[in-house]
Short mmCIF file of C-alpha atoms in Angstrom, two decimals:
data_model
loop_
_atom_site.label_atom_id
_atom_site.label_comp_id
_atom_site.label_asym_id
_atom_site.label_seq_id
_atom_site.Cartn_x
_atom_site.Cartn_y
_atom_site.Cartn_z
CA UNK A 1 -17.70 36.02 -15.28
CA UNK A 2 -15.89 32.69 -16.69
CA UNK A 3 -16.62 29.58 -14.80
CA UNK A 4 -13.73 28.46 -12.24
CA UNK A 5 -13.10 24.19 -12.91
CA UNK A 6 -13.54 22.81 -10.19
CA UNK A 7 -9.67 21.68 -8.38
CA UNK A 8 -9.12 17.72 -8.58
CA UNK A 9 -9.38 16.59 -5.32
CA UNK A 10 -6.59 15.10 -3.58
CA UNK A 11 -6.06 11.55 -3.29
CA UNK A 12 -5.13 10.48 -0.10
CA UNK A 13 -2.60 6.79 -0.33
CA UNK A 14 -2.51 4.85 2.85
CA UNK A 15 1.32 3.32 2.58
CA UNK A 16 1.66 0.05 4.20
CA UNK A 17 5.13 -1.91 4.19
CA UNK A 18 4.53 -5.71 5.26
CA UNK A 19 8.53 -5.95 6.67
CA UNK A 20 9.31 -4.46 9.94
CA UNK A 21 12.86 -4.68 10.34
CA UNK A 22 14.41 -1.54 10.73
CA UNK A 23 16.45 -1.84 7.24
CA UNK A 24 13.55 -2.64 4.99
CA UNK A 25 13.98 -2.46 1.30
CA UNK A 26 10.00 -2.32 0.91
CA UNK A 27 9.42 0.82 3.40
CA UNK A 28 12.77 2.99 1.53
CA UNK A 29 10.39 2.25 -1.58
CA UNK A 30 7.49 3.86 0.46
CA UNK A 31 10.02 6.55 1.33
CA UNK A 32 10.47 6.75 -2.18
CA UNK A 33 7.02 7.12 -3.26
CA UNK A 34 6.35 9.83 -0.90
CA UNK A 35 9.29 12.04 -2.60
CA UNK A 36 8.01 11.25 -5.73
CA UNK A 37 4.65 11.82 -5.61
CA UNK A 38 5.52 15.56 -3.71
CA UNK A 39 7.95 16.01 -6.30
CA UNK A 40 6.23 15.13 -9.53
CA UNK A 41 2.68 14.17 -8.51
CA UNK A 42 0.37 16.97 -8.37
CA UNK A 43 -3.01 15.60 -6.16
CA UNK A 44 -1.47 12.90 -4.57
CA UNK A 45 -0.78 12.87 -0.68
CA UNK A 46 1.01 9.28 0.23
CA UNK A 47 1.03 9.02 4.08
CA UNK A 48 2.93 5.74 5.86
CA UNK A 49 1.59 4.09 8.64
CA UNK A 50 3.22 1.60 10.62
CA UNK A 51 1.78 -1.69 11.32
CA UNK A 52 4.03 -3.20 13.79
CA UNK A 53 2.00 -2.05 16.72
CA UNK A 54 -0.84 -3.94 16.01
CA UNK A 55 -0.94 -7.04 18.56
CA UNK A 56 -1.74 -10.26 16.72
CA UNK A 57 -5.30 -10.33 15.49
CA UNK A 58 -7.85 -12.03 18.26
CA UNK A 59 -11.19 -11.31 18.01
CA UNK A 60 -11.28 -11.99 22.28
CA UNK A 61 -9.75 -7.94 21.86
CA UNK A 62 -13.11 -6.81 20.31
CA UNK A 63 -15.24 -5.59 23.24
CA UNK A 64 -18.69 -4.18 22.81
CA UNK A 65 -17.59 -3.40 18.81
CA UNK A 66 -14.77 -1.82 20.12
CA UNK A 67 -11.10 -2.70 19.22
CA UNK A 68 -7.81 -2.01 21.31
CA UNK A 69 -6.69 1.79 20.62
CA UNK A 70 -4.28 1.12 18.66
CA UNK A 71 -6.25 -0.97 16.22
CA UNK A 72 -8.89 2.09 15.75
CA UNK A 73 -6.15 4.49 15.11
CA UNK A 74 -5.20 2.05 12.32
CA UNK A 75 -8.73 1.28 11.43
CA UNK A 76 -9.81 4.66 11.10
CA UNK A 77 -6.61 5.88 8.53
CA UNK A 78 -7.30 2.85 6.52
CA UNK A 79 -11.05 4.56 6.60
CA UNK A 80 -9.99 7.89 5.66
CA UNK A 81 -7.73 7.03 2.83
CA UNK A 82 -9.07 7.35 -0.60
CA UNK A 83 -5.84 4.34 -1.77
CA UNK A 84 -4.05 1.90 -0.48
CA UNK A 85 0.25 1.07 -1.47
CA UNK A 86 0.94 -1.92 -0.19
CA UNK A 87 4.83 -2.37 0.07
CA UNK A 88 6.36 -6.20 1.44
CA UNK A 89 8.49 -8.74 0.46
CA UNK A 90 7.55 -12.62 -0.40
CA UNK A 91 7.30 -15.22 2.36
CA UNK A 92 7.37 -18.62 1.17
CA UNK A 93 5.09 -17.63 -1.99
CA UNK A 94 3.01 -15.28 -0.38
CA UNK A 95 3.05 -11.91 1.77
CA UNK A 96 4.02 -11.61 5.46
CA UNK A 97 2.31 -12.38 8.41
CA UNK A 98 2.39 -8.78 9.42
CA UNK A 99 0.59 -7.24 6.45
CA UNK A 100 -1.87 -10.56 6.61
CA UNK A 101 -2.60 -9.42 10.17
CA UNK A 102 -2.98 -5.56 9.51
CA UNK A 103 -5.28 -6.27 6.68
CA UNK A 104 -7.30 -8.93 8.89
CA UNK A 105 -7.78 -6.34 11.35
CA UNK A 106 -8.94 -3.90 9.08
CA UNK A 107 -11.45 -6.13 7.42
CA UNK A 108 -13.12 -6.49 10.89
CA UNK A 109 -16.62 -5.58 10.82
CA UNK A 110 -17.13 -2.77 9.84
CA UNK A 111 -14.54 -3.57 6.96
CA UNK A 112 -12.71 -0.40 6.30
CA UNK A 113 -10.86 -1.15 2.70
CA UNK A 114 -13.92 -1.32 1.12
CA UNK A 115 -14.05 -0.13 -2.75
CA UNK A 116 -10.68 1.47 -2.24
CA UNK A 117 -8.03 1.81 -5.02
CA UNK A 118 -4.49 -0.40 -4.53
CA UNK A 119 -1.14 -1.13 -5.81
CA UNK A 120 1.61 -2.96 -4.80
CA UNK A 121 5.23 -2.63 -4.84
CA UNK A 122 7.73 -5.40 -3.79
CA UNK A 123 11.14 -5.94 -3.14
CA UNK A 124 12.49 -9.21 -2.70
CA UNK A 125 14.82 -12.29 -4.23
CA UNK A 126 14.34 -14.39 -6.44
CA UNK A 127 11.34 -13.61 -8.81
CA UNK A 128 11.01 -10.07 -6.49
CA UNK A 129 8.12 -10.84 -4.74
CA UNK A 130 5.63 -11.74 -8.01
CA UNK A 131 4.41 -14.65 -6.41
CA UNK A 132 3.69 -12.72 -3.30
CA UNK A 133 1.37 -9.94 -5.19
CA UNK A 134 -0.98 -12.73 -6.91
CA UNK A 135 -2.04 -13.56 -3.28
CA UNK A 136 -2.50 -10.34 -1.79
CA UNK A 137 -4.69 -9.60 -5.40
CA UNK A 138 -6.91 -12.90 -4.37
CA UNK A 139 -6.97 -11.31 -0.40
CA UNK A 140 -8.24 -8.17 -2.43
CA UNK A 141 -10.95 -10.21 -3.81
CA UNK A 142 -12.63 -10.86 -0.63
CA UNK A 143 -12.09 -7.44 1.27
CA UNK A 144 -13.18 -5.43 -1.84
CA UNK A 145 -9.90 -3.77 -2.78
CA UNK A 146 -9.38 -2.74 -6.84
CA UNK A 147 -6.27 -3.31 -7.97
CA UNK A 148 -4.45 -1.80 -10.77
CA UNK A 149 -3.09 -4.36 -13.00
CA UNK A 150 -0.42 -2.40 -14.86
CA UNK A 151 2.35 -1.42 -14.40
CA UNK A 152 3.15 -3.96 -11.77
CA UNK A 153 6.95 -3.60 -9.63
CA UNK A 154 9.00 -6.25 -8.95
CA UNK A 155 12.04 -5.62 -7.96
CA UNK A 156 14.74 -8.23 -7.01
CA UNK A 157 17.20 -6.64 -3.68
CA UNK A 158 20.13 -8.75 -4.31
CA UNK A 159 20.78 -8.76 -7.77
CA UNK A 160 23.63 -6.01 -8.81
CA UNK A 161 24.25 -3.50 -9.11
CA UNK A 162 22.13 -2.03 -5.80
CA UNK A 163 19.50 -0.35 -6.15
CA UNK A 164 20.10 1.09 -3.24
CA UNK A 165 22.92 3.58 -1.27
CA UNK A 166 24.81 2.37 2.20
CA UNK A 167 21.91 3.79 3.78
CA UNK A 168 19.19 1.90 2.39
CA UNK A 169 17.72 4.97 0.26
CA UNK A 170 16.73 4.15 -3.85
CA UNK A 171 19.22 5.22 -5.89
CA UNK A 172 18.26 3.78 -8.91
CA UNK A 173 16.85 5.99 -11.22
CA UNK A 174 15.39 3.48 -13.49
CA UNK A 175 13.55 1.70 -10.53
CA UNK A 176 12.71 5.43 -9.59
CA UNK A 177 10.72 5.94 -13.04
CA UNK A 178 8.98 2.34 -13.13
CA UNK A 179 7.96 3.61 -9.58
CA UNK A 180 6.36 6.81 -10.72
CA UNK A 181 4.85 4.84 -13.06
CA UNK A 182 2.71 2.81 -10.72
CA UNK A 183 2.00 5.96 -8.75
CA UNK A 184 0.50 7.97 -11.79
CA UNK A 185 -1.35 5.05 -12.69
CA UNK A 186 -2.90 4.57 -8.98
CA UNK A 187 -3.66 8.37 -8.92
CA UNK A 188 -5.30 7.90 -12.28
CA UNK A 189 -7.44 4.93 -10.87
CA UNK A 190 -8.45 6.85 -7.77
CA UNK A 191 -9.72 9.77 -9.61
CA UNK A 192 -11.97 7.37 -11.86
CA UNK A 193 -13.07 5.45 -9.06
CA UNK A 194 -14.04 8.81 -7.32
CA UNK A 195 -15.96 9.91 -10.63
CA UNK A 196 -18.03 6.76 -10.96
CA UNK A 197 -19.06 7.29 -7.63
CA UNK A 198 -20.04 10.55 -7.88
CA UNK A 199 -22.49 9.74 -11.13
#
């Protein structure tokens, strides 16, 4: 009998968006993602999970190495994801204090990012959110998060035409392709990352 290959495993995306008001430009490109990558991404599962539940990081919360409930639920899909797609627009040169506090949590003891595969996406004025991404790369740094570094997504909100419908959904399709582009090259990462592991 011929040999069956063995099925690529899926790669499981945490989606994070670092804005939560209700009309964010940075979660309808999460919204995005996931269409895409059911669409056109074979392997790839993109799930979002919403950080504005999480109370304001305090370590006083941690009892006995336990964290409120809602903080483990987080914790553990941050755990369970094989990627991470961070999604936020730039505050004053750098990300939001929401995402800063989700990923503060998560690096608690045990830290749950951990050798995990990430891109960003941002959308923004200005320069997009560039200036943004270059600190979330150095927050990376510490909490052990692998980048890719191309192809990176900036996308400026308020220059026209809109990229986006009356309803806040992408419309674009050129922003569409440059974000399939990040997604096939995080899926690519992930796998490679999972292969050196497995050696």
């Amino acid at each position: 009998m011929e040999a069956v290959a063995a099925a690529k495993p899926v790669i499981k995306v945490a989606a994070l968006c670092g804005s939560v008001r209700k009309g964010s430009f940075n979660r309808s490109l999460i919204h995005s993602a996931i269409e895409i990558s059911k669409e056109s991404i074979k392997g790839m599962e993109i799930v979002y999970i919403d950080i504005s539940p999480l109370p304001m990081l305090n370590t006083d919360l941690e009892v006995d190495g336990t964290f409120p409930p809602v903080v483990e639920v987080f914790r553990k899909k941050i755990l369970e994801a094989d990627s991470i797609l961070f999604a936020s627009p730039e505050y004053n040169y750098s990300i939001t204090a929401p995402l800063k506090n989700a990923i503060d949590w998560a690096s608690r003891p045990p830290n749950c990012w951990a050798d995990k595969a990430a891109a960003i996406l941002s959308a923004s004025g200005g320069s997009g959110g560039a200036r943004s991404h270059y600190h979330l790369r150095q927050i990376g740094v510490f909490v052990d998060l692998h980048f890719i570094n191309k192809p990176e997504f900036f996308l400026n909100v308020f220059q026209p035409p809109s990229k986006f419908d009356s309803n806040g959904k992408l419309v674009d399709a050129e922003v569409k392709e440059k974000l399939k582009g990040v997604l096939l090259a995080l899926h690519a990462f992930s796998l490679r990352l999972q292969t050196k592991h497995l050696k």
